[in-house]
Coordinates of C-alpha atoms in Angstrom, one line a residue:
Chain P
X1 CA -102.4 150.9 -40.0
X2 CA -103.3 147.9 -38.0
X3 CA -102.6 148.9 -34.4
X4 CA -101.8 145.3 -33.5
X5 CA -99.2 144.3 -36.0
X6 CA -97.8 140.8 -36.0
X7 CA -94.2 140.2 -35.2
X8 CA -93.3 139.9 -38.9
X9 CA -94.8 143.2 -39.9
X10 CA -93.3 145.0 -36.8
X11 CA -89.9 143.6 -37.7
X12 CA -90.3 144.6 -41.4
X13 CA -91.7 147.9 -40.3
X14 CA -94.8 147.8 -42.4
X15 CA -98.5 147.8 -42.0
X16 CA -100.0 144.4 -41.1
X17 CA -102.9 143.7 -43.5
X18 CA -105.9 141.8 -42.4
X19 CA -104.9 138.9 -44.6
X20 CA -101.2 138.9 -43.5
X21 CA -99.7 135.5 -44.2
X22 CA -97.5 135.7 -41.2
X23 CA -99.8 137.0 -38.5
X24 CA -101.5 133.7 -37.4
X25 CA -98.0 132.1 -36.9
X26 CA -95.8 135.0 -35.7
X27 CA -97.7 136.8 -33.1
X28 CA -96.5 140.1 -31.7
X29 CA -95.8 138.6 -28.3
X30 CA -93.0 136.4 -29.7
X31 CA -90.7 138.7 -31.7
X32 CA -87.8 136.3 -31.5
X33 CA -89.6 133.6 -33.4
X34 CA -89.9 135.7 -36.5
X35 CA -86.5 137.2 -36.1
X36 CA -85.0 133.7 -36.2
X37 CA -86.8 132.5 -39.3
X38 CA -86.2 135.8 -41.1
X39 CA -82.5 135.6 -40.3
X40 CA -82.1 132.1 -41.8
X41 CA -84.8 132.0 -44.5
X42 CA -85.7 135.5 -45.2
X43 CA -89.3 136.8 -44.9
X44 CA -90.1 136.4 -48.6
X45 CA -89.0 132.7 -48.6
X46 CA -91.0 132.0 -45.5
X47 CA -94.0 133.7 -47.0
X48 CA -93.6 131.7 -50.2
X49 CA -93.4 128.4 -48.3
X50 CA -96.5 129.2 -46.3
X51 CA -98.4 130.5 -49.3
X52 CA -97.8 127.2 -51.1
X53 CA -99.3 125.2 -48.3
X54 CA -103.0 124.7 -47.5
X55 CA -104.0 126.8 -44.5
X56 CA -104.4 123.8 -42.3
X57 CA -100.7 122.9 -42.6
X58 CA -99.2 126.4 -42.2
X59 CA -99.0 126.4 -38.5
X60 CA -97.0 123.2 -38.4
X61 CA -94.8 124.5 -41.2
X62 CA -94.1 127.7 -39.3
X63 CA -93.2 125.7 -36.2
X64 CA -90.8 123.5 -38.1
X65 CA -89.2 126.4 -39.8
X66 CA -88.7 128.1 -36.5
X67 CA -87.2 124.9 -35.0
X68 CA -84.8 124.6 -37.9
X69 CA -83.9 128.3 -37.8
X70 CA -83.2 128.0 -34.1
X71 CA -81.0 125.0 -34.6
X72 CA -79.1 126.8 -37.3
X73 CA -78.6 129.9 -35.1
X74 CA -77.3 127.7 -32.3
X75 CA -75.1 125.7 -34.6
X76 CA -74.3 127.7 -37.7
X77 CA -72.3 124.9 -39.3
X78 CA -74.6 121.9 -38.9
X79 CA -78.0 123.3 -37.9
X80 CA -80.5 120.5 -37.2
X81 CA -78.4 118.1 -39.2
X82 CA -76.0 118.1 -36.2
X83 CA -79.0 116.9 -34.1
X84 CA -79.7 114.1 -36.6
X85 CA -76.1 113.0 -36.3
X86 CA -76.2 113.0 -32.6
X87 CA -79.5 111.0 -32.5
X88 CA -78.0 108.4 -34.9
X89 CA -75.0 108.1 -32.6
X90 CA -77.3 107.7 -29.5
X91 CA -79.2 105.0 -31.3
X92 CA -76.0 103.2 -32.2
X93 CA -74.7 103.5 -28.7
X94 CA -77.9 102.3 -27.1
X95 CA -78.0 99.3 -29.5
X96 CA -74.5 98.3 -28.6
X97 CA -75.2 98.7 -24.9
X98 CA -78.4 96.6 -25.2
X99 CA -76.5 93.9 -27.0
X100 CA -73.8 93.8 -24.2
X101 CA -76.4 93.6 -21.5
X102 CA -78.3 90.9 -23.3
X103 CA -75.1 88.9 -23.7
X104 CA -74.4 89.3 -20.0
X105 CA -77.9 88.1 -19.1
X106 CA -77.4 85.1 -21.4
X107 CA -74.1 84.3 -19.8
X108 CA -75.4 84.6 -16.3
X109 CA -78.4 82.6 -17.2
X110 CA -76.4 79.7 -18.5
X111 CA -73.9 80.0 -15.7
X112 CA -76.7 79.7 -13.1
X113 CA -78.2 76.7 -14.8
X114 CA -74.9 74.9 -14.9
X115 CA -74.3 75.7 -11.2
X116 CA -77.7 74.2 -10.3
X117 CA -76.9 71.1 -12.2
X118 CA -73.5 70.9 -10.5
X119 CA -75.1 71.4 -7.1
X120 CA -77.5 68.5 -7.8
X121 CA -74.7 66.2 -8.8
X122 CA -72.6 67.1 -5.9
X123 CA -75.4 66.8 -3.3
X124 CA -77.2 63.9 -4.9
X125 CA -80.3 66.0 -4.9
X126 CA -83.5 64.4 -6.0
X127 CA -85.4 65.0 -9.2
X128 CA -84.4 67.9 -11.3
X129 CA -86.7 70.2 -13.1
X130 CA -84.0 70.7 -15.7
X131 CA -84.5 68.9 -18.9
X132 CA -82.1 66.3 -20.1
X133 CA -80.1 66.7 -23.3
X134 CA -83.1 65.9 -25.3
X135 CA -85.1 68.7 -23.7
X136 CA -87.3 66.2 -21.8
X137 CA -87.7 66.9 -18.1
X138 CA -86.0 64.3 -15.9
X139 CA -89.0 64.0 -13.6
X140 CA -92.6 64.8 -13.6
X141 CA -92.1 66.6 -10.3
X142 CA -91.2 70.2 -11.1
X143 CA -89.6 72.6 -8.8
X144 CA -91.1 76.1 -8.7
X145 CA -88.5 78.2 -10.5
X146 CA -90.7 81.3 -10.6
X147 CA -88.9 82.8 -7.7
X148 CA -85.7 82.8 -9.7
X149 CA -87.1 85.5 -11.8
X150 CA -88.8 87.7 -9.2
Chain V
X1 CA -69.0 141.9 -48.5
X2 CA -67.4 138.6 -49.4
X3 CA -64.4 137.3 -47.5
X4 CA -63.1 134.8 -50.0
X5 CA -66.4 133.0 -50.5
X6 CA -66.3 130.9 -53.6
X7 CA -69.7 129.5 -54.5
X8 CA -68.4 127.5 -57.4
X9 CA -66.2 125.4 -55.0
X10 CA -69.0 124.9 -52.6
X11 CA -71.7 124.2 -55.2
X12 CA -70.0 122.1 -57.9
X13 CA -71.6 122.2 -61.3
X14 CA -72.1 118.5 -61.3
X15 CA -74.6 119.0 -58.5
X16 CA -77.0 121.7 -59.8
X17 CA -79.9 120.5 -57.7
X18 CA -77.9 121.2 -54.5
X19 CA -77.7 124.9 -55.3
X20 CA -81.2 125.1 -56.7
X21 CA -82.7 123.7 -53.4
X22 CA -80.5 125.9 -51.2
X23 CA -81.4 129.0 -53.3
X24 CA -85.1 128.1 -53.2
X25 CA -85.4 127.6 -49.5
X26 CA -82.8 129.9 -48.0
X27 CA -82.0 132.4 -50.8
X28 CA -78.6 133.1 -52.1
X29 CA -78.0 136.2 -50.1
X30 CA -79.0 134.5 -46.8
X31 CA -76.6 131.6 -47.6
X32 CA -73.9 134.1 -48.4
X33 CA -74.4 135.9 -45.1
X34 CA -74.4 132.6 -43.2
X35 CA -71.3 131.3 -44.8
X36 CA -69.5 134.6 -44.4
X37 CA -69.9 134.3 -40.7
X38 CA -68.0 131.0 -40.7
X39 CA -64.4 130.2 -41.0
X40 CA -63.3 129.0 -44.4
X41 CA -62.8 125.4 -43.2
X42 CA -66.3 125.2 -41.8
X43 CA -68.1 126.3 -45.0
X44 CA -68.1 123.1 -46.8
X45 CA -69.9 121.3 -44.0
X46 CA -72.2 124.2 -43.6
X47 CA -73.2 124.1 -47.3
X48 CA -73.7 120.3 -47.1
X49 CA -76.0 120.6 -44.1
X50 CA -77.9 123.5 -45.7
X51 CA -78.3 121.4 -48.8
X52 CA -79.6 118.5 -46.7
X53 CA -82.1 120.7 -45.0
X54 CA -83.1 122.4 -48.2
X55 CA -83.7 119.1 -49.9
X56 CA -85.7 117.8 -46.9
X57 CA -87.8 121.0 -47.0
X58 CA -88.4 120.6 -50.7
X59 CA -89.6 117.0 -50.2
X60 CA -91.6 117.9 -47.2
X61 CA -92.6 121.6 -47.1
X62 CA -94.5 121.2 -43.8
X63 CA -91.9 119.4 -41.7
X64 CA -88.6 119.5 -43.5
X65 CA -86.0 117.7 -41.3
X66 CA -88.2 117.6 -38.3
X67 CA -89.8 114.4 -39.5
X68 CA -86.5 112.7 -39.4
X69 CA -85.7 114.2 -36.0
X70 CA -89.1 113.1 -34.6
X71 CA -88.6 109.6 -35.9
X72 CA -85.1 109.3 -34.4
X73 CA -86.2 110.6 -31.1
X74 CA -88.9 108.0 -30.9
X75 CA -86.4 105.3 -31.6
X76 CA -84.1 106.7 -28.9
X77 CA -87.0 106.6 -26.4
X78 CA -87.9 103.1 -27.4
X79 CA -84.3 101.9 -26.9
X80 CA -84.1 103.6 -23.6
X81 CA -87.1 101.6 -22.4
X82 CA -85.5 98.4 -23.7
X83 CA -82.3 99.3 -21.9
X84 CA -84.2 100.0 -18.6
X85 CA -85.8 96.6 -18.9
X86 CA -82.6 94.8 -19.7
X87 CA -80.8 96.6 -16.8
X88 CA -83.5 95.4 -14.5
X89 CA -83.2 91.9 -15.7
X90 CA -79.4 92.0 -15.2
X91 CA -79.8 93.3 -11.7
X92 CA -82.2 90.4 -10.9
X93 CA -79.7 87.9 -12.2
X94 CA -76.9 89.5 -10.3
X95 CA -78.9 89.6 -7.1
X96 CA -79.9 86.0 -7.4
X97 CA -76.3 84.9 -7.8
X98 CA -75.1 86.9 -4.9
X99 CA -77.9 85.8 -2.6
X100 CA -77.3 82.2 -3.6
X101 CA -73.7 82.7 -2.4
X102 CA -75.1 84.0 0.9
X103 CA -73.9 87.6 0.3
X104 CA -75.7 90.9 0.4
X105 CA -77.2 92.0 -2.9
X106 CA -75.6 95.1 -4.5
X107 CA -77.1 98.6 -3.9
X108 CA -79.8 99.5 -6.4
X109 CA -78.2 100.4 -9.7
X110 CA -78.5 104.0 -10.9
X111 CA -81.3 104.6 -13.3
X112 CA -80.7 104.3 -16.9
X113 CA -80.6 107.7 -18.6
X114 CA -83.0 110.5 -18.5
X115 CA -85.4 110.7 -21.3
X116 CA -84.5 112.4 -24.5
X117 CA -87.4 114.7 -24.5
X118 CA -85.2 117.5 -25.6
X119 CA -82.5 117.5 -28.2
X120 CA -78.9 118.1 -27.2
X121 CA -76.5 120.5 -28.8
X122 CA -73.5 118.7 -27.5
X123 CA -73.5 115.1 -26.2
X124 CA -72.4 114.7 -22.7
X125 CA -71.9 111.1 -21.6
X126 CA -73.2 110.2 -18.1
X127 CA -72.3 107.3 -16.1
X128 CA -74.5 104.7 -14.5
X129 CA -75.3 101.1 -14.5
X130 CA -75.4 99.8 -18.1
X131 CA -72.7 102.3 -19.1
X132 CA -72.9 105.6 -21.0
X133 CA -75.7 107.3 -22.7
X134 CA -75.9 110.9 -23.9
X135 CA -77.8 113.2 -21.7
X136 CA -80.2 115.7 -23.1
X137 CA -81.0 118.5 -23.5
X138 CA -79.9 122.0 -24.0
X139 CA -82.7 123.2 -26.2
X140 CA -85.0 124.8 -23.6
X141 CA -87.5 126.1 -26.0
X142 CA -88.6 123.2 -28.2
X143 CA -88.9 120.0 -26.2
X144 CA -89.9 117.2 -28.5
X145 CA -92.6 116.0 -26.2
X146 CA -94.2 119.3 -25.5
X147 CA -95.0 122.1 -27.7
X148 CA -94.7 121.0 -31.3
X149 CA -98.0 120.6 -33.1
X150 CA -97.5 116.9 -33.7
X151 CA -97.7 116.5 -29.9
X152 CA -100.7 117.0 -27.8
X153 CA -99.8 120.3 -26.2
X154 CA -99.6 122.4 -29.3
X155 CA -101.5 125.7 -29.1
X156 CA -101.8 127.1 -32.6
X157 CA -102.8 130.5 -31.2
X158 CA -100.0 130.9 -28.8
X159 CA -97.1 131.4 -31.2
X160 CA -96.0 127.9 -30.6
X161 CA -93.0 128.3 -28.4
X162 CA -91.6 130.9 -26.1
X163 CA -88.8 132.7 -27.8
X164 CA -86.5 132.8 -24.8
X165 CA -83.3 130.8 -25.0

C-alpha cells in the first residue's frame, strides 16, 4: 500500500495507486477539499469528470469542482447560483448608482455654468470664455478654466 | 430514506435533459441526499440551481459555473472603479460650488466600497458617499483574486486552497 495516500484514497479507505486520478489534485494535507467534492458530486463522478479531461486541464477542473462544492455546502438550496444572483444584483445596483451620480454631475455642471453667466451679466464682467448660443466663443481672450476641474 | 421526495414533480417529463444533466454530474443518490436535507418548499429551487450548475458543467467541464462568476466579478470590479471616479468628480464639483460661496468644503467623502475580491454569501449593504453597495466577503477560502488557477497565485502542487472555513 502506498504509505502516502492522497486525501481521496484515505477518505475512501483504499490503496492509492501510482496513477491515482485524484492524488495530484487532492493532496493528503487537505482532507476537507476531497470531502466536500465527494459529498456533493461523489468520488466516481469526480473521477469521470477528471478522466474525460486532458491532464493539463484537470487541476483547474478540480479547483472549480471544489469551489462549487463549497458553495453548495454553504448554501444547500442555491449553491454558487446564489452567488451569481448576488453578483447580478450588485452590477445592477452599481449601474443605477453610477447613473445617479452622473446625473448629479451633469446637473451641477450646468448649474455652475449658468451661475457664471449670471454673475457676468450682473457684474458686467468683461469677455466670457463661454460660447454663445451658436457654440462660438464670445471673445478670443479665454479665461483659464482648468482650475475648475482640479 | 425518503421523506416525501417526489422526483417526478421536481424533474418534469417535458424537461428530460434537466434530470439527465443532474444525474450525470451529481448522481441521483447524491441529489436525493441533498434534497432530503432540505425542507420541501426549498427543493424546487435547489433542483433548479443544481440543474443550472449541471448544465454549466456539461457545457464547460473545466470551469462549470465559475466562468460566469469570474466574468461577473470582473464586471463588479470595473463598475467599482467607475463609481470611485464618478464620486471623485462629484466631490470636486461640490467643493467648487461651496468654495465659490465662501464656505468650507465638506469633509472627505467615505471611500466607495471595498473591493469584491471575495464572494459574499449574504449581501450586507454598507453606507458611504454614493450610497449603498454590497460588501464582500464571507468566503475565506477562495478569494477570486488569489488562489484560483486562472489567477497568478495558483499553485497546482499545493492542493489549491486551504480547506479551513
